[in-house]
Short mmCIF file of C-alpha atoms and ligand atoms in Angstrom, two decimals:
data_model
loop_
_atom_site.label_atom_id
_atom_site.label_comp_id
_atom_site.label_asym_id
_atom_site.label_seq_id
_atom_site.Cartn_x
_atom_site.Cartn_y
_atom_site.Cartn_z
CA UNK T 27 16.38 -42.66 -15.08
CA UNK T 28 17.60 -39.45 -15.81
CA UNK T 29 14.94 -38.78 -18.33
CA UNK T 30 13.51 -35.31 -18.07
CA UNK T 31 9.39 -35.35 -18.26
CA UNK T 32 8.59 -31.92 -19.24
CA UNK T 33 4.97 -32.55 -18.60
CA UNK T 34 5.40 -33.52 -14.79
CA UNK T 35 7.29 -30.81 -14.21
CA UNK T 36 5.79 -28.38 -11.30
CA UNK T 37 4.65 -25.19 -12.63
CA UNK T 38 5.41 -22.46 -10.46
CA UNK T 39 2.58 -19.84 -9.20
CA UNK T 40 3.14 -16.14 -9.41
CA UNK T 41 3.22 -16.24 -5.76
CA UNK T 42 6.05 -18.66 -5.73
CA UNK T 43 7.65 -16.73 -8.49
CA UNK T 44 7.63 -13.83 -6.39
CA UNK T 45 8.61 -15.08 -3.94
CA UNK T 46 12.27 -16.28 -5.12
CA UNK T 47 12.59 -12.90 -6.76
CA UNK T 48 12.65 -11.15 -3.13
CA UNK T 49 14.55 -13.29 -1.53
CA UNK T 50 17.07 -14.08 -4.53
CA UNK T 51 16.98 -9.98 -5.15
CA UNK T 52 18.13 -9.03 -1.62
CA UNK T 53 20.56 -11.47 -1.34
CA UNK T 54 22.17 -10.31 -5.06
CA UNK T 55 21.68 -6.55 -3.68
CA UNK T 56 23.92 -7.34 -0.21
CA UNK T 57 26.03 -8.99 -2.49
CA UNK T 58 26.43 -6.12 -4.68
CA UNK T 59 27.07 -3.70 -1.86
CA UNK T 60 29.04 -6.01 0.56
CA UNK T 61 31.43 -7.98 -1.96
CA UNK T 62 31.71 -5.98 -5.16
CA UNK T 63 33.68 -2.95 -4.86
CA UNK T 64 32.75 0.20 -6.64
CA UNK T 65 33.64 0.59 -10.23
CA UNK T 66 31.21 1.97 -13.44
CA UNK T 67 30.34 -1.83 -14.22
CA UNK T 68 29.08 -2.12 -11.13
CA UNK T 69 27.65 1.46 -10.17
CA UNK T 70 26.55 2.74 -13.51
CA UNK T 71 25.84 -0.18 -15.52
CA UNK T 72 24.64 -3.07 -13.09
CA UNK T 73 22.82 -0.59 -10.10
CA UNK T 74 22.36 2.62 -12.09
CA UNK T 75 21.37 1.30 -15.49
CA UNK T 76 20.09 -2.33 -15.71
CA UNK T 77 18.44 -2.73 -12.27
CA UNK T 78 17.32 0.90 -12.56
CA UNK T 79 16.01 0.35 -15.84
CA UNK T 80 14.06 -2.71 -15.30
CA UNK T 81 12.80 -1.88 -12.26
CA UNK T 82 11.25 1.47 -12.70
CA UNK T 83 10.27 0.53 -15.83
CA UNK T 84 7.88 -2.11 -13.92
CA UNK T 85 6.75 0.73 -12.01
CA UNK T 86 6.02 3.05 -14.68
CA UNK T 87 4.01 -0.25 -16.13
CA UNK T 88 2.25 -0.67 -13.17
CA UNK T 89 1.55 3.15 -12.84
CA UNK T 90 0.51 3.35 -16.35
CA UNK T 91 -2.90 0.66 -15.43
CA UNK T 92 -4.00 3.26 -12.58
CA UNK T 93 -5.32 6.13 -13.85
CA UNK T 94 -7.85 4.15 -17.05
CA UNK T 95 -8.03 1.62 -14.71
CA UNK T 96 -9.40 3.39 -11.53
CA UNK T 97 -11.52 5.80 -13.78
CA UNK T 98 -13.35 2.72 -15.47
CA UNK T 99 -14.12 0.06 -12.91
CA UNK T 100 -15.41 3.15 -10.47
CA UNK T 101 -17.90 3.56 -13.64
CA UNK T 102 -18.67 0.12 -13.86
CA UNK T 103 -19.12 0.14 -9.91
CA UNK T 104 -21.21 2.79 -9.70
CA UNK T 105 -22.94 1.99 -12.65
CA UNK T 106 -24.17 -1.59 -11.82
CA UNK T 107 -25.08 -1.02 -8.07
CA UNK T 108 -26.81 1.72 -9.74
CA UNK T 109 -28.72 2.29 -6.22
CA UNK T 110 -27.14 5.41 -4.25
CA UNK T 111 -28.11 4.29 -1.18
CA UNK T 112 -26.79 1.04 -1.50
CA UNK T 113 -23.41 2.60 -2.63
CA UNK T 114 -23.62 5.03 0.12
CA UNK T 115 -24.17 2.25 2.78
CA UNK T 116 -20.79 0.78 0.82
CA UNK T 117 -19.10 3.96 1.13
CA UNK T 118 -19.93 4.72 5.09
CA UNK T 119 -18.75 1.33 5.51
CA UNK T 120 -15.51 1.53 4.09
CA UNK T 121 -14.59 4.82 5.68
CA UNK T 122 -15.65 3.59 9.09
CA UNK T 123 -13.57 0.50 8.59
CA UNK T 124 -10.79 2.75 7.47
CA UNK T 125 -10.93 5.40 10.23
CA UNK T 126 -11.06 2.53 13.17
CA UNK T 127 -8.16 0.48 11.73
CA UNK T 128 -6.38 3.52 11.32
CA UNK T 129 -6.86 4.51 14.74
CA UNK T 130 -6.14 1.07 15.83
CA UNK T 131 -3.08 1.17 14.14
CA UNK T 132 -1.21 4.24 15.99
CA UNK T 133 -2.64 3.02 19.43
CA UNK T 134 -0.21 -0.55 18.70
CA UNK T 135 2.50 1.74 17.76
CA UNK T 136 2.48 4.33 20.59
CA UNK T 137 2.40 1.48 23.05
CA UNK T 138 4.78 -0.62 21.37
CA UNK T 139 7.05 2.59 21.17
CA UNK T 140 6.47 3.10 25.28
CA UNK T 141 7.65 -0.50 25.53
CA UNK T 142 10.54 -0.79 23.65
CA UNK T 143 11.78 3.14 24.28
CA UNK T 144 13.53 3.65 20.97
CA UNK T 145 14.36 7.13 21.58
CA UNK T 146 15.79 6.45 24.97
CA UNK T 147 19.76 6.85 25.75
CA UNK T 148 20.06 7.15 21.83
CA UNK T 149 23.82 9.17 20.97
CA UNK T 150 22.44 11.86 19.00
CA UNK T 151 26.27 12.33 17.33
CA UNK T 152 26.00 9.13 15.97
CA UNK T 153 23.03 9.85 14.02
CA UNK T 154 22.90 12.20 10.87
CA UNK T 155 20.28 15.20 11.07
CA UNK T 156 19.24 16.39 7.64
CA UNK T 157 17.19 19.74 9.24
CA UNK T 158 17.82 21.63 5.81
CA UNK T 159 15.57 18.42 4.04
CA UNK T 160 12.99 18.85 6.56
CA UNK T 161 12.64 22.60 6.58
CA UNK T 162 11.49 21.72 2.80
CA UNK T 163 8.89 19.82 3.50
CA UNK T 164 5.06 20.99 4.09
CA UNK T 165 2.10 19.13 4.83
CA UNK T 166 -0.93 20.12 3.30
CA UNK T 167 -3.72 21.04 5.77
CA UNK T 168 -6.68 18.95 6.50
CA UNK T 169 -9.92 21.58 4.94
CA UNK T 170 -7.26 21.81 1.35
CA UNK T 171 -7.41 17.93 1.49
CA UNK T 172 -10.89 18.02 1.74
CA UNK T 173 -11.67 20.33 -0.89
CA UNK T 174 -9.68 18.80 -3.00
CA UNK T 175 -11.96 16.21 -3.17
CA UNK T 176 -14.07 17.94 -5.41
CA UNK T 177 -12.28 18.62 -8.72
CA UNK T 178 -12.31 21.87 -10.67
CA UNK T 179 -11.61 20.08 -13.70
CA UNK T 180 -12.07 16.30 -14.27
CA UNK T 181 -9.71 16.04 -17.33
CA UNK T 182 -6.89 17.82 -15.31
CA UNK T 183 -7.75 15.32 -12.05
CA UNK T 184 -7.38 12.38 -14.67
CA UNK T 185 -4.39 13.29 -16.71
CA UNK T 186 -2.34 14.52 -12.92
CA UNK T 187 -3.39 11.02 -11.52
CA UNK T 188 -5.62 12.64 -8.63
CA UNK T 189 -7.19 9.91 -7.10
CA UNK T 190 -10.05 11.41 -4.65
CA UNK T 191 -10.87 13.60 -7.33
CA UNK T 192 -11.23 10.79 -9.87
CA UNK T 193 -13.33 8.75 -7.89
CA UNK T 194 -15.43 11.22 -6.94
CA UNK T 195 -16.16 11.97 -10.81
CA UNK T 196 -16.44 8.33 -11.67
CA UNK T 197 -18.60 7.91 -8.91
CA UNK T 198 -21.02 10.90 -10.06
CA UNK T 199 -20.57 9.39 -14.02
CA UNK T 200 -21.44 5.82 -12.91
CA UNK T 201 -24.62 6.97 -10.96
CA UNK T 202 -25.76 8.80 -13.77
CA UNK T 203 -25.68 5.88 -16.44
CA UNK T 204 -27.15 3.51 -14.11
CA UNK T 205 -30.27 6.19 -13.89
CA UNK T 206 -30.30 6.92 -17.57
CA UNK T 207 -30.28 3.17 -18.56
CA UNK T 208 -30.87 2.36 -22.02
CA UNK T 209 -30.86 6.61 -23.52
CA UNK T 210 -26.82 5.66 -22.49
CA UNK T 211 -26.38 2.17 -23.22
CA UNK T 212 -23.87 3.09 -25.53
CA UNK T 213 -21.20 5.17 -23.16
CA UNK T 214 -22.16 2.12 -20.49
CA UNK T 215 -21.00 -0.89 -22.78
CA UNK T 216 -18.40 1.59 -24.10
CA UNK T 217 -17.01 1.78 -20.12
CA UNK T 218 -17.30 -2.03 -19.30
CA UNK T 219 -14.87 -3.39 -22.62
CA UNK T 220 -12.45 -0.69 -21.67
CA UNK T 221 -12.18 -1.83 -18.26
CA UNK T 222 -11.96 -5.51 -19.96
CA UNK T 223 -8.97 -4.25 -21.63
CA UNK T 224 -7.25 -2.63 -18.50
CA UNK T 225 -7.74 -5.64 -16.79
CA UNK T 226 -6.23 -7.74 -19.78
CA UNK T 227 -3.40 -5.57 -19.65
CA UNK T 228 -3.08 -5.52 -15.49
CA UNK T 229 -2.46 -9.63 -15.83
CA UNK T 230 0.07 -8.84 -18.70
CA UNK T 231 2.10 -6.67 -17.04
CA UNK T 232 1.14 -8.73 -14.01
CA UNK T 233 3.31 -12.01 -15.70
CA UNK T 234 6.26 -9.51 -15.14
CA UNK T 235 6.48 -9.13 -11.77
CA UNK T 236 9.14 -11.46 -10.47
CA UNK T 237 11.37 -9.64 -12.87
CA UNK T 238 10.29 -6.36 -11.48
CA UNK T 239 10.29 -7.66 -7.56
CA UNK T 240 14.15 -8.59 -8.39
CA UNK T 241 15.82 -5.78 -9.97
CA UNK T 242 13.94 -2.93 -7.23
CA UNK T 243 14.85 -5.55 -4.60
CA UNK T 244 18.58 -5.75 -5.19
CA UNK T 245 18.69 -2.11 -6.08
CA UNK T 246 17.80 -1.39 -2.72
CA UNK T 247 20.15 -3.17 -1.17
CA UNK T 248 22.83 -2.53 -3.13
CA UNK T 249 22.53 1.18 -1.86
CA UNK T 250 22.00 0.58 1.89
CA UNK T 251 24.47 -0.86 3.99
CA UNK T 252 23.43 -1.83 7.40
CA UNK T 253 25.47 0.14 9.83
CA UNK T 254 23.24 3.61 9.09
CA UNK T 255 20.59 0.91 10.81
CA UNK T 256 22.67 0.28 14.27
CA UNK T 257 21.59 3.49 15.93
CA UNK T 258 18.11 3.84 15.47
CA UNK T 259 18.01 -0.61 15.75
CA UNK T 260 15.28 -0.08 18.27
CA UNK T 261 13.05 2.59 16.71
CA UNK T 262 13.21 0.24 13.67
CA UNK T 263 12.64 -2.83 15.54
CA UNK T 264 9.25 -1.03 17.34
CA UNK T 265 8.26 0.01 13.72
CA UNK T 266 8.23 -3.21 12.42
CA UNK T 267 6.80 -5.06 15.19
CA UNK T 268 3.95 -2.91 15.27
CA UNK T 269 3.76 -3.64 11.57
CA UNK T 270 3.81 -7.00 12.46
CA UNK T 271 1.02 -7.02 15.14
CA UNK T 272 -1.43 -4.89 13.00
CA UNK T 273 -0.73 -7.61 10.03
CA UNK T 274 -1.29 -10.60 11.74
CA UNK T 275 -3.27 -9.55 14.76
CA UNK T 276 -5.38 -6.95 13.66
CA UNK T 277 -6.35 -7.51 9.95
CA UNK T 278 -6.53 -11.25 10.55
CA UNK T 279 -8.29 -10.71 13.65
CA UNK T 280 -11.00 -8.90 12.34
CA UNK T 281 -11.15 -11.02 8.64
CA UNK T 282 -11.79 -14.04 11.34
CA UNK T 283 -14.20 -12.09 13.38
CA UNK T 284 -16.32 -10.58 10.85
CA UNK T 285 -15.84 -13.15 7.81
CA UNK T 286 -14.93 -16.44 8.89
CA UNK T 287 -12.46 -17.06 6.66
CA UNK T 288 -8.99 -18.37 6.46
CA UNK T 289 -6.64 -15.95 7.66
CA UNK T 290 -3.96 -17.81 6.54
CA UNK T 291 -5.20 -18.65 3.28
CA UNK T 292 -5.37 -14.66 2.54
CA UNK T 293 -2.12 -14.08 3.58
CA UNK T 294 -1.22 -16.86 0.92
CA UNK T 295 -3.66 -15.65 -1.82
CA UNK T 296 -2.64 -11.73 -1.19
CA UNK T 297 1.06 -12.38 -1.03
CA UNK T 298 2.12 -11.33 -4.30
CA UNK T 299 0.53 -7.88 -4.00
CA UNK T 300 2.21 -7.42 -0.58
CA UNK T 301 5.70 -8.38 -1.97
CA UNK T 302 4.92 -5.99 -4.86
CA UNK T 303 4.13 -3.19 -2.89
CA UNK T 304 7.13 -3.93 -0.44
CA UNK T 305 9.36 -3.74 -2.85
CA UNK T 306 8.00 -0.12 -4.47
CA UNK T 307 6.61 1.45 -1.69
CA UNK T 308 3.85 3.01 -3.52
CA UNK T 309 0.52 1.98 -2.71
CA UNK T 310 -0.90 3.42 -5.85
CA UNK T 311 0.55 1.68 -7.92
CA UNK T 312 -0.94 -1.68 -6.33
CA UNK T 313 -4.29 -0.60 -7.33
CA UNK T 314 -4.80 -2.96 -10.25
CA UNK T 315 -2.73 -5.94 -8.99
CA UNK T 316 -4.94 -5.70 -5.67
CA UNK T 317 -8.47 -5.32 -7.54
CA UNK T 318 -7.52 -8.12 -9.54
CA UNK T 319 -6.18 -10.39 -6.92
CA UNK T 320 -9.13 -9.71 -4.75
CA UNK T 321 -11.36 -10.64 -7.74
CA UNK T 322 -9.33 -13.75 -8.77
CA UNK T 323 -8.47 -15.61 -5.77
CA UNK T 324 -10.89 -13.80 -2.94
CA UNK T 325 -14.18 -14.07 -4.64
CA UNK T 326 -14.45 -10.27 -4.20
CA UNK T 327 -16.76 -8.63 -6.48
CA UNK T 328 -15.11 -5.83 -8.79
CA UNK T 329 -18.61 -4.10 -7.88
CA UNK T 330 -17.24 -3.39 -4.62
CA UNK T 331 -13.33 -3.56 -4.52
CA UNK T 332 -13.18 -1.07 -7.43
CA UNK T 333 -14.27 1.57 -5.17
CA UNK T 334 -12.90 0.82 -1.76
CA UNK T 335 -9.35 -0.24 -3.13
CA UNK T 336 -8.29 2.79 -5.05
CA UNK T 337 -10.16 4.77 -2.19
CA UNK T 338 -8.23 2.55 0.54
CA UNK T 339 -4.70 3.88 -1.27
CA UNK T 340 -5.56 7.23 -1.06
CA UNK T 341 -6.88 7.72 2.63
CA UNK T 342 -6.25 4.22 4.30
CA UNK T 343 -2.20 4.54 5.49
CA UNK T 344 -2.42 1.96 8.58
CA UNK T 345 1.57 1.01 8.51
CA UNK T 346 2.33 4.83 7.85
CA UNK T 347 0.17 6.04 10.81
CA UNK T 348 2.20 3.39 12.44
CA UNK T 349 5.53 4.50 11.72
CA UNK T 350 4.41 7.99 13.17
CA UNK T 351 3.37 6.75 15.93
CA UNK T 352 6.43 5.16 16.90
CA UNK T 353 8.72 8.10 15.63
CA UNK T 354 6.37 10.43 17.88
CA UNK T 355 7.73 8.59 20.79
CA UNK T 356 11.09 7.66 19.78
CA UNK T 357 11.22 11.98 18.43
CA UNK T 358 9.79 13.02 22.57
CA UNK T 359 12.37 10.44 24.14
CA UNK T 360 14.86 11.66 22.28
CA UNK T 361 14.72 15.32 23.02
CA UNK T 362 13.54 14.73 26.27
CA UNK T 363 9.75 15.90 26.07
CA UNK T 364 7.46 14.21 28.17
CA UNK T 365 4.04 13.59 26.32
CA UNK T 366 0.83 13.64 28.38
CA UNK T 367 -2.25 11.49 27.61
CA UNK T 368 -4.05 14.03 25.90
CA UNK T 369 -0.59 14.75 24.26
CA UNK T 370 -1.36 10.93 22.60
CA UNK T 371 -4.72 11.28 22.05
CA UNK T 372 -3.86 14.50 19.85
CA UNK T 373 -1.56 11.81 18.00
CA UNK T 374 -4.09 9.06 17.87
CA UNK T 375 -5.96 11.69 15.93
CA UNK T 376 -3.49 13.82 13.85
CA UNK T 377 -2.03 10.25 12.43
CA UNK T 378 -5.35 9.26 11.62
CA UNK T 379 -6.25 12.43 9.26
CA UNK T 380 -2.80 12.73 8.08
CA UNK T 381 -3.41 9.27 6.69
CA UNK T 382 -5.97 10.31 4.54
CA UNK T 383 -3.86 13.53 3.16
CA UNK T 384 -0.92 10.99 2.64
CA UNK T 385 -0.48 10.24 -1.33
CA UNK T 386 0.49 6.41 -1.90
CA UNK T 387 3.72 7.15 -2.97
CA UNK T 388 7.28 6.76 -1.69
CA UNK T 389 8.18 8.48 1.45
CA UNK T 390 4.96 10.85 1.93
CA UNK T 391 4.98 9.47 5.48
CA UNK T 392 7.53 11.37 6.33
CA UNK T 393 5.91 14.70 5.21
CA UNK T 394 2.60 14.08 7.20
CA UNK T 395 4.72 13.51 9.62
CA UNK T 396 5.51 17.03 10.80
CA UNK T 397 1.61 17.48 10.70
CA UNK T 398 1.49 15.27 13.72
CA UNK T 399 5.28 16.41 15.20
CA UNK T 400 3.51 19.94 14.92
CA UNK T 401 0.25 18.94 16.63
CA UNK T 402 2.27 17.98 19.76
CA UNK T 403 4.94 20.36 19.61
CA UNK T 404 7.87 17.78 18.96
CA UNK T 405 10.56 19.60 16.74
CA UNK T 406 10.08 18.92 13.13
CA UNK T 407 14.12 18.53 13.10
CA UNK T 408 13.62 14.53 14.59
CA UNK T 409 12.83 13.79 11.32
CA UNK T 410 15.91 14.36 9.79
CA UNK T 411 16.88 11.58 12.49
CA UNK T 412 14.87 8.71 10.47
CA UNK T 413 15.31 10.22 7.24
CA UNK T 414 18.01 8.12 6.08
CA UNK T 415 16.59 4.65 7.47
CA UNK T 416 13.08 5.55 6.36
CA UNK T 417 13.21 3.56 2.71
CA UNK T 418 13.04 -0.17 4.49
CA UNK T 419 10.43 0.98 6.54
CA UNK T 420 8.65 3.11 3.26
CA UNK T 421 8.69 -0.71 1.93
CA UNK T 422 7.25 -2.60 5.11
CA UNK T 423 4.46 -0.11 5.73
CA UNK T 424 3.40 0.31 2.15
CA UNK T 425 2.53 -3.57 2.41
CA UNK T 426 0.63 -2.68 5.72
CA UNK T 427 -1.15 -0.32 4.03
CA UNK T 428 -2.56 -2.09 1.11
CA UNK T 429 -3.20 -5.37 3.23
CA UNK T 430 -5.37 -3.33 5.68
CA UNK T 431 -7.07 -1.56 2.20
CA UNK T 432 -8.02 -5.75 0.84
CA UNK T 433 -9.09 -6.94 4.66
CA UNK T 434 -11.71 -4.08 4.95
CA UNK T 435 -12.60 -4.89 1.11
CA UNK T 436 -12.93 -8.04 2.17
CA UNK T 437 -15.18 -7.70 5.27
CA UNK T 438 -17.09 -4.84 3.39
CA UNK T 439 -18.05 -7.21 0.75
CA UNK T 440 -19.21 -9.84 2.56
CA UNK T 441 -21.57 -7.37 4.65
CA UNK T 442 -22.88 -6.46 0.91
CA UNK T 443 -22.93 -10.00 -0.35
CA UNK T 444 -20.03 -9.87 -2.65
CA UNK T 445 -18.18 -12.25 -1.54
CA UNK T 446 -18.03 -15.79 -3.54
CA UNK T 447 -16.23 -18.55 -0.80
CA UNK T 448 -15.56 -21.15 -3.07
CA UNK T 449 -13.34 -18.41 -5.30
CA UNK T 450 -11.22 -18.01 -2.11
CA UNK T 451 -11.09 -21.30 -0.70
CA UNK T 452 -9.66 -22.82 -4.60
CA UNK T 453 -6.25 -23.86 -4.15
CA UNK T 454 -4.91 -21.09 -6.15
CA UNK T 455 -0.78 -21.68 -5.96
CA UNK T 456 -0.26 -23.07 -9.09
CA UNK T 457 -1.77 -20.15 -11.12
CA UNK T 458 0.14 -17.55 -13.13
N1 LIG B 1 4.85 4.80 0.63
C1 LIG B 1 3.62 4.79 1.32
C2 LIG B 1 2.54 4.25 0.40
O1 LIG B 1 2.60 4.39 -0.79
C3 LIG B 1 3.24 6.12 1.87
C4 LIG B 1 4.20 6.52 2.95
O2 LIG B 1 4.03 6.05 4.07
O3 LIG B 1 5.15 7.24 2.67
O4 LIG B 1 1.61 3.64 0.85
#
């Protein structure tokens, strides 16, 4: 008795790991903001410097993979499926997949929105209108965001991070190698270690994420208290139940229908990436935890998810299209505008492009956002209404988003034989 066996001692999974760090992060951030009252040890040195510090540091890591990252395994892609009709059958796939979902996705939210009226009765004193922050903010229209698809100069695409433009180059570079074979073995093999060492460094910065998860986590709540929340409860509350219902019912839906597998089990093996991209809202910088997670404990080949992943972040915003289209209803019930059908329709499709022109970064939501306010009519100035409350939300869609971007993945690769079952159905909760 009392003897301490180091050897039987339960290792703890990543999942696990990150697990604790979320929960044990938001309760130290309501903690912070609730109990501790505001001095410099607590504002500039705890919130502002160590928690800052650590946490966007993490980020910055994580950002740091993308770009090499994104560039090499779209090579390697391209480059061993070689066959441009094969990798256009890929691509047509995953942009269906993406468009539908999409779709899907502000149809839940504009009928959860006409059931739970969030907009409806709501004291417009009580809630803050930023207009001079939204007069700022311009959405990019949709023929720029499709010419910028092509890039004018590949080295400026890679160093500003572009990420159409990237994989359309790698795409093109990939394609080429596979048809010149052995006269460019050499660039090829070149390609292939460097995205061995990307990946090598994804799982090392990887091993840091709990840390990471903990200090963003209880930054964030540090800074928000809850009573900005109590006016727009409901509009939250129909945001994150449609959340909730593409998630679960949707995604997992479909994974059943068209894969057979465990929906459970891929909310299990995907969990980390959804808890990381919670807690930074920014889809892009998921990219290399997701390709690797797919890889690891999915059985999905790189071939396919190294394409369709960093593609999915770019143009695949499910949980944003959502948020729209519950703030489109919660914007016309507040002002009192009555929206017809074809009024919704327009908003089923608006949401759907401005997902693809919406950058996986913080808060970009909210910028598309008056592309789709606009394409009804709804004043622009309802957005200074969710402005304040839109971080928490930022958070719970940017996990929407990236789970929708690994279930199409998913599906996509086991259409193109990619997929290896026995890889997803390993018990993989005790691995690091
Ligand atoms: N933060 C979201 C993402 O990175 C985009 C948005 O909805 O603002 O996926």
């Amino acid at each position: 008795m009392g003897k301490t066996d180091t050897t039987t001692k339960k290792k703890l999974g990543l999942t696990t790991k990150i697990f604790i760090a979320l929960i044990t992060g938001a309760i130290f951030g309501i903690i912070l903001h609730y109990l501790i009252p505001a001095s410099s040890v607590k504002d500039d040195i705890i919130v502002g410097g160590v928690l800052h510090v650590i946490g966007q540091g993490f980020i910055r890591l994580m950002k740091m993979l993308v770009v090499p990252l994104v560039f090499c395994s779209i090579v390697c892609g391209s480059m061993s499926i070689g066959d441009t009709k094969k990798l256009g059958t890929v691509g047509v796939r995953t942009l269906i997949f993406y468009l539908c979902t999409t779709a899907l996705a502000v149809t839940v939210a504009l009928t959860i929105g006409n059931i739970i009226d969030p907009g409806k009765g709501l004291d417009m004193t009580q809630v803050q209108a930023n207009a001079a922050d939204v007069a700022e903010m311009e959405a990019t229209s949709l023929t720029d965001t499709l010419l910028n698809i092509i890039p004018d100069n590949p080295i400026g695409s890679l160093a500003n991070g572009n990420m159409l433009q990237i994989i359309l180059f790698a795409l093109i570079v990939g394609i080429i190698l596979a048809k010149l074979g052995e006269r460019t073995e050499t660039v090829g093999n070149f390609f292939s270690q460097f995205n061995d060492i990307m990946m090598e460094m994804t799982m090392m910065v990887m091993s840091l994420a709990p840390i990471g998860v903990f200090c963003l986590i209880s930054k964030t709540f540090a800074g928000i208290g809850f009573s900005a929340f109590l006016p727009l409860a409901k509009y939250m509350l129909g945001v994150i139940i449609a959340l909730l219902i593409q998630c679960f019912v949707v995604y997992l839906g479909l994974l059943k229908i068209f894969t057979g597998l465990s929906p459970f089990k891929f909310i299990k093996n995907f969990f980390p990436v959804m808890a990381f991209a919670f807690s930074t809202a920014t889809s892009n910088a998921t990219i290399p935890m997701s390709i690797d997670t797919l890889a690891k404990k999915m059985g999905v080949s790189k071939r396919i998810s190294s394409f369709t992943i960093p593609l999915g972040a770019t143009i695949n915003m499910d949980g944003t299209a959502i948020m729209q289209g519950v703030a489109v209803v919660f914007a016309a019930q507040a002002f009192g505008i009555n929206l017809s059908i074809t009024d919704y329709i327009t908003v089923i499709g608006t949401a759907t492009l401005a997902s693809i022109g919406t950058a996986g970064v913080p808060s970009v939501g909210l910028v598309t956002l008056t592309m789709v306010f606009n394409s009804v009519g709804l004043p622009v100035e309802a957005i200074g209404l969710i402005m304040g409350i839109d971080r928490i939300l930022d958070m719970s869609r940017t996990a929407v988003n990236i789970t929708g971007d690994a279930v199409c993945t998913t599906i996509v690769a086991h259409q193109n034989k990619a997929l290896d079952r026995e890889v997803f159905n390993k018990d993989h909760s005790k691995e690091a």
